[in-house]
Amino acid sequence: RSNVQTIGPYGMQLTFYGCTSLENDIEFTSLTSVCNYGLSEAFENCVSTGDISFPSLTTLNQYGFYKAFKNADIGDLTIGGSSILNGTYQASSILEGATAKDVEFSDVTSISGNNALSNAFANSTLDSVSFPELTTISNATSFTSAFNSANIGSISFPKLSTLSVNSALTNVFQDSIGYTTISFPSIVSINKTNVFYEAFKMTTASQSDTLTTVSFANLKNAYGTDSFAYAFQNRSSITSLNFPNLEVLDGTRVFYFTFENCTSLQAVTFPKLNKIRGSDTIENIFRGCTSLTSVSFPALVTIESTSTRCANSPFYDCSSLQSVSLPVLESLKGTNPSRKFLQNTPVTTISFPSLTTCDKASLSEAFADSSLTEAHFPAAMQATIEACTNYSTNFGRGAGNMTIYFDL
């Protein structure tokens, strides 16, 4: 136990570098301030180290924990302080390549520092990482590559609610494994660019994976550009998507290729999603999900394109898909909002029982490159549908390849 209150510039840099006999726990009980490079590389390459804690830390200057435990083998690591990660490279590479048990930033509430945690846990093997009090990320570089290629048993952000900057979590968890669930229970709305862009992407589809469950339990709205683009691409172990309160997707490429090649997904439901609007909003969202058999949108009322398409090829190459349910869809607006909706799938029948509004160009290529043999519309919509562009060629399916019924 140490009673040191302040570590000055370069004060303990490299102090225990490469040590092999630090078996006891180390508690910096009274330490409140670490100056520039104060603990940089201090425990780098140490092995068989016990638990280490900094319960009273309030000030962490630039590079204070830089590479502090890089490639080390330690027990638990606990770091206190509510605003300690609002500077430059403060904990960059802190545990890069390390082996540790439970890692907790126990009091951190906001992170705004440039590269504050860049590469912090990259290539590490950890039992868990948690930020139990973190609510806000407001710098695009704070978490740069923080968890890349890490093996971590669990990752927890229970109170994270505000991502107030573009690219807040871009590429942050790329190629990471170990955890089975990722959950952001406090995020209600996304309205920035690239927030989760390639966040959990596996760079190749053949990589081993452990992630089975993705949960955004209270997310209601997702806006912006590329908000979730490629976010979970090639995550072949995902079996469950939990978006129980999602109501609106509105923007450009919001869910663009988001779950591409998630080959263990079998059934997906968006129980409250009522509007999909924008440009390429859900384009190729489930591309290559070869085990996916059914997708349900029980509350979806409107699909609206603001350019030339909105739900373009969302199920491309979903080779096991049998049904897409749209029981309350009332409105198709704009040009090609559902272009090639069932491209390269084996689905043979689709129904629009509640459709009341359809712009003239809204179905022009809707059934192109599909296997559809039947499409069913309300009888009251016959004149409207027959006046739509490409009705004579079954909206891209080809004359004679399917039948359009007005029997609902």
GROMACS .gro file of C-alpha atoms in nm:
model
  408
    1ARG     CA    1   0.000   0.000   0.000
    2SER     CA    2   0.137   0.339  -0.102
    3ASN     CA    3   0.065   0.675   0.062
    4VAL     CA    4   0.212   0.874  -0.227
    5GLN     CA    5  -0.025   1.153  -0.326
    6THR     CA    6   0.137   1.282  -0.645
    7ILE     CA    7   0.359   1.125  -0.909
    8GLY     CA    8   0.546   1.396  -1.095
    9PRO     CA    9   0.645   1.410  -1.463
   10TYR     CA   10   0.822   1.086  -1.558
   11GLY     CA   11   0.821   1.007  -1.185
   12MET     CA   12   0.774   0.630  -1.214
   13GLN     CA   13   0.833   0.580  -1.584
   14LEU     CA   14   0.976   0.230  -1.645
   15THR     CA   15   1.011   0.176  -1.268
   16PHE     CA   16   0.905  -0.190  -1.264
   17TYR     CA   17   0.960  -0.262  -1.633
   18GLY     CA   18   1.003  -0.637  -1.686
   19CYS     CA   19   0.982  -0.733  -1.319
   20THR     CA   20   0.893  -1.095  -1.245
   21SER     CA   21   0.840  -1.089  -0.869
   22LEU     CA   22   0.565  -0.833  -0.799
   23GLU     CA   23   0.331  -1.096  -0.658
   24ASN     CA   24   0.163  -0.885  -0.389
   25ASP     CA   25  -0.132  -0.655  -0.445
   26ILE     CA   26  -0.045  -0.288  -0.495
   27GLU     CA   27  -0.285  -0.018  -0.377
   28PHE     CA   28  -0.211   0.348  -0.439
   29THR     CA   29  -0.451   0.447  -0.161
   30SER     CA   30  -0.373   0.818  -0.141
   31LEU     CA   31  -0.263   0.888  -0.498
   32THR     CA   32  -0.470   1.170  -0.644
   33SER     CA   33  -0.250   1.306  -0.923
   34VAL     CA   34  -0.034   1.156  -1.198
   35CYS     CA   35   0.159   1.407  -1.406
   36ASN     CA   36   0.284   1.377  -1.765
   37TYR     CA   37   0.430   1.032  -1.828
   38GLY     CA   38   0.415   0.971  -1.453
   39LEU     CA   39   0.342   0.597  -1.479
   40SER     CA   40   0.413   0.544  -1.847
   41GLU     CA   41   0.555   0.195  -1.906
   42ALA     CA   42   0.587   0.156  -1.528
   43PHE     CA   43   0.472  -0.207  -1.520
   44GLU     CA   44   0.527  -0.295  -1.884
   45ASN     CA   45   0.624  -0.661  -1.939
   46CYS     CA   46   0.581  -0.745  -1.570
   47VAL     CA   47   0.465  -1.099  -1.492
   48SER     CA   48   0.286  -1.263  -1.199
   49THR     CA   49   0.170  -0.928  -1.060
   50GLY     CA   50  -0.118  -0.909  -0.810
   51ASP     CA   51  -0.417  -0.675  -0.806
   52ILE     CA   52  -0.347  -0.304  -0.862
   53SER     CA   53  -0.578  -0.018  -0.770
   54PHE     CA   54  -0.590   0.361  -0.785
   55PRO     CA   55  -0.907   0.435  -0.583
   56SER     CA   56  -0.851   0.807  -0.517
   57LEU     CA   57  -0.720   0.934  -0.850
   58THR     CA   58  -0.861   1.271  -0.955
   59THR     CA   59  -0.603   1.408  -1.198
   60LEU     CA   60  -0.435   1.222  -1.484
   61ASN     CA   61  -0.221   1.428  -1.719
   62GLN     CA   62  -0.121   1.343  -2.074
   63TYR     CA   63   0.047   1.006  -2.119
   64GLY     CA   64   0.008   0.945  -1.745
   65PHE     CA   65  -0.076   0.575  -1.790
   66TYR     CA   66   0.070   0.537  -2.138
   67LYS     CA   67   0.166   0.170  -2.184
   68ALA     CA   68   0.160   0.140  -1.804
   69PHE     CA   69   0.073  -0.232  -1.810
   70LYS     CA   70   0.149  -0.317  -2.170
   71ASN     CA   71   0.223  -0.689  -2.217
   72ALA     CA   72   0.204  -0.737  -1.839
   73ASP     CA   73   0.039  -1.022  -1.649
   74ILE     CA   74  -0.160  -0.877  -1.359
   75GLY     CA   75  -0.465  -0.948  -1.145
   76ASP     CA   76  -0.751  -0.700  -1.114
   77LEU     CA   77  -0.700  -0.338  -1.216
   78THR     CA   78  -0.923  -0.069  -1.066
   79ILE     CA   79  -0.892   0.300  -1.154
   80GLY     CA   80  -1.107   0.566  -0.988
   81GLY     CA   81  -1.171   0.929  -1.084
   82SER     CA   82  -1.475   1.069  -1.262
   83SER     CA   83  -1.300   1.301  -1.509
   84ILE     CA   84  -0.957   1.149  -1.551
   85LEU     CA   85  -0.989   1.069  -1.923
   86ASN     CA   86  -1.046   1.414  -2.067
   87GLY     CA   87  -0.688   1.486  -2.177
   88THR     CA   88  -0.443   1.352  -2.436
   89TYR     CA   89  -0.325   0.989  -2.460
   90GLN     CA   90  -0.376   0.952  -2.086
   91ALA     CA   91  -0.435   0.578  -2.084
   92SER     CA   92  -0.339   0.496  -2.440
   93SER     CA   93  -0.215   0.136  -2.471
   94ILE     CA   94  -0.250   0.098  -2.094
   95LEU     CA   95  -0.318  -0.278  -2.122
   96GLU     CA   96  -0.224  -0.344  -2.482
   97GLY     CA   97  -0.119  -0.706  -2.516
   98ALA     CA   98  -0.166  -0.764  -2.143
   99THR     CA   99  -0.328  -1.048  -1.949
  100ALA     CA  100  -0.548  -0.942  -1.658
  101LYS     CA  101  -0.856  -1.035  -1.463
  102ASP     CA  102  -1.123  -0.771  -1.403
  103VAL     CA  103  -1.054  -0.418  -1.525
  104GLU     CA  104  -1.275  -0.137  -1.400
  105PHE     CA  105  -1.275   0.237  -1.449
  106SER     CA  106  -1.498   0.266  -1.147
  107ASP     CA  107  -1.594   0.634  -1.141
  108VAL     CA  108  -1.539   0.767  -1.493
  109THR     CA  109  -1.853   0.950  -1.607
  110SER     CA  110  -1.736   1.117  -1.927
  111ILE     CA  111  -1.454   1.072  -2.177
  112SER     CA  112  -1.347   1.352  -2.408
  113GLY     CA  113  -0.970   1.321  -2.433
  114ASN     CA  114  -0.784   1.288  -2.761
  115ASN     CA  115  -0.682   0.922  -2.786
  116ALA     CA  116  -0.743   0.890  -2.413
  117LEU     CA  117  -0.792   0.513  -2.447
  118SER     CA  118  -0.656   0.448  -2.795
  119ASN     CA  119  -0.534   0.087  -2.822
  120ALA     CA  120  -0.597   0.059  -2.449
  121PHE     CA  121  -0.699  -0.308  -2.456
  122ALA     CA  122  -0.588  -0.410  -2.804
  123ASN     CA  123  -0.457  -0.766  -2.834
  124SER     CA  124  -0.515  -0.820  -2.462
  125THR     CA  125  -0.667  -1.117  -2.278
  126LEU     CA  126  -0.893  -0.994  -1.998
  127ASP     CA  127  -1.171  -1.145  -1.787
  128SER     CA  128  -1.377  -0.827  -1.806
  129VAL     CA  129  -1.372  -0.454  -1.878
  130SER     CA  130  -1.633  -0.228  -1.726
  131PHE     CA  131  -1.719   0.141  -1.716
  132PRO     CA  132  -2.007   0.130  -1.465
  133GLU     CA  133  -2.062   0.509  -1.442
  134LEU     CA  134  -1.972   0.622  -1.793
  135THR     CA  135  -2.254   0.822  -1.954
  136THR     CA  136  -2.087   1.032  -2.226
  137ILE     CA  137  -1.829   0.999  -2.502
  138SER     CA  138  -1.758   1.330  -2.674
  139ASN     CA  139  -1.436   1.280  -2.871
  140ALA     CA  140  -1.405   1.078  -3.190
  141THR     CA  141  -1.055   0.957  -3.104
  142SER     CA  142  -1.099   0.868  -2.737
  143PHE     CA  143  -1.152   0.497  -2.801
  144THR     CA  144  -0.955   0.461  -3.125
  145SER     CA  145  -0.892   0.087  -3.177
  146ALA     CA  146  -0.933   0.043  -2.802
  147PHE     CA  147  -1.051  -0.319  -2.811
  148ASN     CA  148  -0.912  -0.433  -3.147
  149SER     CA  149  -0.825  -0.804  -3.157
  150ALA     CA  150  -0.877  -0.837  -2.781
  151ASN     CA  151  -1.008  -1.148  -2.604
  152ILE     CA  152  -1.233  -1.023  -2.324
  153GLY     CA  153  -1.487  -1.225  -2.125
  154SER     CA  154  -1.732  -0.938  -2.090
  155ILE     CA  155  -1.756  -0.568  -2.178
  156SER     CA  156  -1.994  -0.343  -1.988
  157PHE     CA  157  -2.125   0.010  -2.047
  158PRO     CA  158  -2.450   0.003  -1.844
  159LYS     CA  159  -2.503   0.380  -1.824
  160LEU     CA  160  -2.359   0.499  -2.155
  161SER     CA  161  -2.635   0.714  -2.301
  162THR     CA  162  -2.475   1.000  -2.494
  163LEU     CA  163  -2.252   0.971  -2.799
  164SER     CA  164  -2.227   1.337  -2.879
  165VAL     CA  165  -1.965   1.328  -3.154
  166ASN     CA  166  -1.932   1.170  -3.497
  167SER     CA  167  -1.736   0.841  -3.508
  168ALA     CA  168  -1.753   0.795  -3.131
  169LEU     CA  169  -1.709   0.416  -3.150
  170THR     CA  170  -1.588   0.366  -3.507
  171ASN     CA  171  -1.380   0.046  -3.539
  172VAL     CA  172  -1.340   0.031  -3.160
  173PHE     CA  173  -1.419  -0.340  -3.107
  174GLN     CA  174  -1.302  -0.473  -3.444
  175ASP     CA  175  -1.191  -0.840  -3.442
  176SER     CA  176  -1.245  -0.869  -3.066
  177ILE     CA  177  -1.373  -1.197  -2.919
  178GLY     CA  178  -1.444  -1.365  -2.585
  179TYR     CA  179  -1.768  -1.191  -2.486
  180THR     CA  180  -2.101  -1.346  -2.583
  181THR     CA  181  -2.323  -1.041  -2.531
  182ILE     CA  182  -2.285  -0.674  -2.610
  183SER     CA  183  -2.545  -0.443  -2.461
  184PHE     CA  184  -2.606  -0.070  -2.455
  185PRO     CA  185  -2.918  -0.047  -2.236
  186SER     CA  186  -2.911   0.330  -2.181
  187ILE     CA  187  -2.878   0.455  -2.540
  188VAL     CA  188  -3.214   0.596  -2.652
  189SER     CA  189  -3.123   0.791  -2.965
  190ILE     CA  190  -2.839   0.803  -3.219
  191ASN     CA  191  -2.806   1.119  -3.426
  192LYS     CA  192  -2.443   1.140  -3.537
  193THR     CA  193  -2.236   1.018  -3.829
  194ASN     CA  194  -2.040   0.690  -3.813
  195VAL     CA  195  -2.119   0.635  -3.446
  196PHE     CA  196  -2.097   0.254  -3.466
  197TYR     CA  197  -1.933   0.239  -3.809
  198GLU     CA  198  -1.754  -0.100  -3.833
  199ALA     CA  199  -1.755  -0.099  -3.452
  200PHE     CA  200  -1.772  -0.477  -3.402
  201LYS     CA  201  -1.677  -0.585  -3.751
  202MET     CA  202  -1.470  -0.898  -3.807
  203THR     CA  203  -1.235  -0.816  -4.090
  204THR     CA  204  -1.288  -1.157  -4.256
  205ALA     CA  205  -1.589  -1.385  -4.253
  206SER     CA  206  -1.377  -1.691  -4.164
  207GLN     CA  207  -1.260  -1.562  -3.825
  208SER     CA  208  -1.375  -1.741  -3.511
  209ASP     CA  209  -1.631  -1.548  -3.308
  210THR     CA  210  -1.809  -1.570  -2.972
  211LEU     CA  211  -2.068  -1.291  -2.988
  212THR     CA  212  -2.421  -1.433  -2.984
  213THR     CA  213  -2.643  -1.149  -2.859
  214VAL     CA  214  -2.667  -0.782  -2.959
  215SER     CA  215  -2.894  -0.569  -2.743
  216PHE     CA  216  -3.003  -0.206  -2.765
  217ALA     CA  217  -3.295  -0.247  -2.529
  218ASN     CA  218  -3.406   0.116  -2.516
  219LEU     CA  219  -3.294   0.255  -2.852
  220LYS     CA  220  -3.592   0.436  -3.007
  221ASN     CA  221  -3.446   0.637  -3.296
  222ALA     CA  222  -3.143   0.611  -3.520
  223TYR     CA  223  -3.067   0.905  -3.747
  224GLY     CA  224  -2.758   1.042  -3.919
  225THR     CA  225  -2.525   0.892  -4.177
  226ASP     CA  226  -2.362   0.548  -4.154
  227SER     CA  227  -2.471   0.527  -3.790
  228PHE     CA  228  -2.454   0.147  -3.778
  229ALA     CA  229  -2.291   0.083  -4.117
  230TYR     CA  230  -2.103  -0.250  -4.118
  231ALA     CA  231  -2.130  -0.248  -3.737
  232PHE     CA  232  -2.158  -0.627  -3.695
  233GLN     CA  233  -2.036  -0.742  -4.033
  234ASN     CA  234  -1.904  -1.101  -4.043
  235ARG     CA  235  -2.010  -1.176  -3.685
  236SER     CA  236  -2.098  -1.536  -3.767
  237SER     CA  237  -2.200  -1.638  -3.412
  238ILE     CA  238  -2.478  -1.383  -3.359
  239THR     CA  239  -2.809  -1.560  -3.299
  240SER     CA  240  -3.015  -1.289  -3.130
  241LEU     CA  241  -3.088  -0.922  -3.206
  242ASN     CA  242  -3.270  -0.724  -2.940
  243PHE     CA  243  -3.415  -0.391  -3.055
  244PRO     CA  244  -3.752  -0.406  -2.873
  245ASN     CA  245  -3.819  -0.031  -2.867
  246LEU     CA  246  -3.672   0.085  -3.198
  247GLU     CA  247  -3.931   0.302  -3.372
  248VAL     CA  248  -3.759   0.511  -3.642
  249LEU     CA  249  -3.470   0.469  -3.883
  250ASP     CA  250  -3.420   0.793  -4.070
  251GLY     CA  251  -3.104   0.897  -4.249
  252THR     CA  252  -2.842   0.787  -4.497
  253ARG     CA  253  -2.709   0.430  -4.476
  254VAL     CA  254  -2.819   0.404  -4.113
  255PHE     CA  255  -2.826   0.021  -4.106
  256TYR     CA  256  -2.607  -0.024  -4.414
  257PHE     CA  257  -2.463  -0.379  -4.439
  258THR     CA  258  -2.499  -0.384  -4.059
  259PHE     CA  259  -2.542  -0.759  -4.012
  260GLU     CA  260  -2.385  -0.882  -4.333
  261ASN     CA  261  -2.270  -1.245  -4.312
  262CYS     CA  262  -2.417  -1.301  -3.966
  263THR     CA  263  -2.468  -1.659  -4.072
  264SER     CA  264  -2.617  -1.791  -3.745
  265LEU     CA  265  -2.914  -1.552  -3.740
  266GLN     CA  266  -3.238  -1.745  -3.796
  267ALA     CA  267  -3.529  -1.514  -3.709
  268VAL     CA  268  -3.546  -1.138  -3.655
  269THR     CA  269  -3.827  -0.914  -3.532
  270PHE     CA  270  -3.842  -0.539  -3.494
  271PRO     CA  271  -4.159  -0.519  -3.282
  272LYS     CA  272  -4.204  -0.138  -3.270
  273LEU     CA  273  -4.026  -0.014  -3.583
  274ASN     CA  274  -4.285   0.202  -3.762
  275LYS     CA  275  -4.083   0.412  -4.008
  276ILE     CA  276  -3.787   0.352  -4.238
  277ARG     CA  277  -3.696   0.668  -4.422
  278GLY     CA  278  -3.397   0.808  -4.606
  279SER     CA  279  -3.138   0.699  -4.859
  280ASP     CA  280  -2.999   0.342  -4.855
  281THR     CA  281  -3.124   0.331  -4.497
  282ILE     CA  282  -3.130  -0.050  -4.463
  283GLU     CA  283  -2.946  -0.143  -4.782
  284ASN     CA  284  -2.804  -0.495  -4.755
  285ILE     CA  285  -2.870  -0.497  -4.382
  286PHE     CA  286  -2.889  -0.878  -4.373
  287ARG     CA  287  -2.684  -0.958  -4.683
  288GLY     CA  288  -2.544  -1.310  -4.673
  289CYS     CA  289  -2.731  -1.417  -4.359
  290THR     CA  290  -2.765  -1.768  -4.494
  291SER     CA  291  -2.954  -1.918  -4.196
  292LEU     CA  292  -3.213  -1.641  -4.174
  293THR     CA  293  -3.559  -1.787  -4.232
  294SER     CA  294  -3.799  -1.512  -4.126
  295VAL     CA  295  -3.806  -1.137  -4.068
  296SER     CA  296  -4.101  -0.958  -3.914
  297PHE     CA  297  -4.194  -0.590  -3.906
  298PRO     CA  298  -4.525  -0.604  -3.714
  299ALA     CA  299  -4.549  -0.226  -3.661
  300LEU     CA  300  -4.390  -0.091  -3.982
  301VAL     CA  301  -4.622   0.167  -4.140
  302THR     CA  302  -4.399   0.366  -4.377
  303ILE     CA  303  -4.104   0.304  -4.607
  304GLU     CA  304  -3.999   0.628  -4.771
  305SER     CA  305  -3.712   0.701  -5.003
  306THR     CA  306  -3.566   1.050  -4.999
  307SER     CA  307  -3.342   0.987  -5.302
  308THR     CA  308  -3.376   0.681  -5.526
  309ARG     CA  309  -3.403   0.398  -5.275
  310CYS     CA  310  -3.433   0.323  -4.905
  311ALA     CA  311  -3.466  -0.051  -4.841
  312ASN     CA  312  -3.243  -0.163  -5.127
  313SER     CA  313  -3.161  -0.537  -5.138
  314PRO     CA  314  -3.193  -0.579  -4.761
  315PHE     CA  315  -3.196  -0.960  -4.782
  316TYR     CA  316  -2.951  -1.018  -5.065
  317ASP     CA  317  -2.826  -1.379  -5.066
  318CYS     CA  318  -3.035  -1.480  -4.763
  319SER     CA  319  -3.056  -1.828  -4.910
  320SER     CA  320  -3.284  -1.976  -4.640
  321LEU     CA  321  -3.532  -1.691  -4.616
  322GLN     CA  322  -3.895  -1.805  -4.630
  323SER     CA  323  -4.097  -1.503  -4.523
  324VAL     CA  324  -4.093  -1.128  -4.468
  325SER     CA  325  -4.393  -1.002  -4.276
  326LEU     CA  326  -4.532  -0.650  -4.331
  327PRO     CA  327  -4.884  -0.674  -4.183
  328VAL     CA  328  -4.950  -0.302  -4.124
  329LEU     CA  329  -4.740  -0.139  -4.397
  330GLU     CA  330  -4.957   0.146  -4.526
  331SER     CA  331  -4.728   0.367  -4.728
  332LEU     CA  332  -4.454   0.332  -4.991
  333LYS     CA  333  -4.321   0.675  -5.078
  334GLY     CA  334  -4.060   0.811  -5.314
  335THR     CA  335  -3.859   0.640  -5.588
  336ASN     CA  336  -3.778   0.274  -5.539
  337PRO     CA  337  -3.797   0.273  -5.158
  338SER     CA  338  -3.798  -0.108  -5.164
  339ARG     CA  339  -3.575  -0.172  -5.466
  340LYS     CA  340  -3.490  -0.542  -5.517
  341PHE     CA  341  -3.648  -0.609  -5.181
  342LEU     CA  342  -3.611  -0.988  -5.205
  343GLN     CA  343  -3.310  -1.011  -5.434
  344ASN     CA  344  -3.145  -1.355  -5.445
  345THR     CA  345  -3.378  -1.510  -5.188
  346PRO     CA  346  -3.608  -1.814  -5.222
  347VAL     CA  347  -3.918  -1.626  -5.100
  348THR     CA  348  -4.207  -1.697  -5.336
  349THR     CA  349  -4.492  -1.495  -5.183
  350ILE     CA  350  -4.526  -1.146  -5.037
  351SER     CA  351  -4.834  -0.964  -4.910
  352PHE     CA  352  -4.919  -0.600  -4.844
  353PRO     CA  353  -5.257  -0.633  -4.664
  354SER     CA  354  -5.268  -0.277  -4.525
  355LEU     CA  355  -5.122  -0.076  -4.813
  356THR     CA  356  -5.318   0.245  -4.878
  357THR     CA  357  -5.058   0.473  -5.040
  358CYS     CA  358  -4.808   0.395  -5.313
  359ASP     CA  359  -4.627   0.654  -5.521
  360LYS     CA  360  -4.603   0.583  -5.893
  361ALA     CA  361  -4.231   0.493  -5.884
  362SER     CA  362  -4.234   0.321  -5.548
  363LEU     CA  363  -4.255  -0.036  -5.682
  364SER     CA  364  -4.070   0.006  -6.012
  365GLU     CA  365  -3.793  -0.245  -5.928
  366ALA     CA  366  -3.928  -0.390  -5.606
  367PHE     CA  367  -3.941  -0.753  -5.725
  368ALA     CA  368  -3.636  -0.758  -5.954
  369ASP     CA  369  -3.397  -1.053  -5.920
  370SER     CA  370  -3.632  -1.233  -5.681
  371SER     CA  371  -3.799  -1.576  -5.683
  372LEU     CA  372  -4.148  -1.438  -5.628
  373THR     CA  373  -4.438  -1.613  -5.792
  374GLU     CA  374  -4.713  -1.421  -5.610
  375ALA     CA  375  -4.768  -1.072  -5.470
  376HIS     CA  376  -5.090  -0.982  -5.290
  377PHE     CA  377  -5.241  -0.634  -5.252
  378PRO     CA  378  -5.573  -0.493  -5.120
  379ALA     CA  379  -5.850  -0.488  -5.379
  380ALA     CA  380  -5.895  -0.117  -5.316
  381MET     CA  381  -5.539  -0.056  -5.438
  382GLN     CA  382  -5.578  -0.220  -5.780
  383ALA     CA  383  -5.604   0.098  -5.987
  384THR     CA  384  -5.314   0.259  -5.801
  385ILE     CA  385  -5.086  -0.042  -5.837
  386GLU     CA  386  -5.170  -0.095  -6.202
  387ALA     CA  387  -5.074   0.269  -6.269
  388CYS     CA  388  -4.731   0.227  -6.110
  389THR     CA  389  -4.415   0.223  -6.319
  390ASN     CA  390  -4.322  -0.125  -6.451
  391TYR     CA  391  -4.647  -0.292  -6.350
  392SER     CA  392  -4.653  -0.465  -6.689
  393THR     CA  393  -4.324  -0.638  -6.608
  394ASN     CA  394  -4.422  -0.727  -6.252
  395PHE     CA  395  -4.203  -0.453  -6.109
  396GLY     CA  396  -3.882  -0.599  -6.240
  397ARG     CA  397  -3.964  -0.967  -6.188
  398GLY     CA  398  -4.044  -1.009  -6.556
  399ALA     CA  399  -4.369  -1.056  -6.745
  400GLY     CA  400  -4.510  -1.404  -6.695
  401ASN     CA  401  -4.282  -1.495  -6.403
  402MET     CA  402  -4.527  -1.410  -6.129
  403THR     CA  403  -4.888  -1.313  -6.065
  404ILE     CA  404  -5.011  -1.002  -5.888
  405TYR     CA  405  -5.336  -1.051  -5.696
  406PHE     CA  406  -5.578  -0.791  -5.562
  407ASP     CA  407  -5.752  -1.017  -5.312
  408LEU     CA  408  -5.693  -0.866  -4.968
   0.00000   0.00000   0.00000
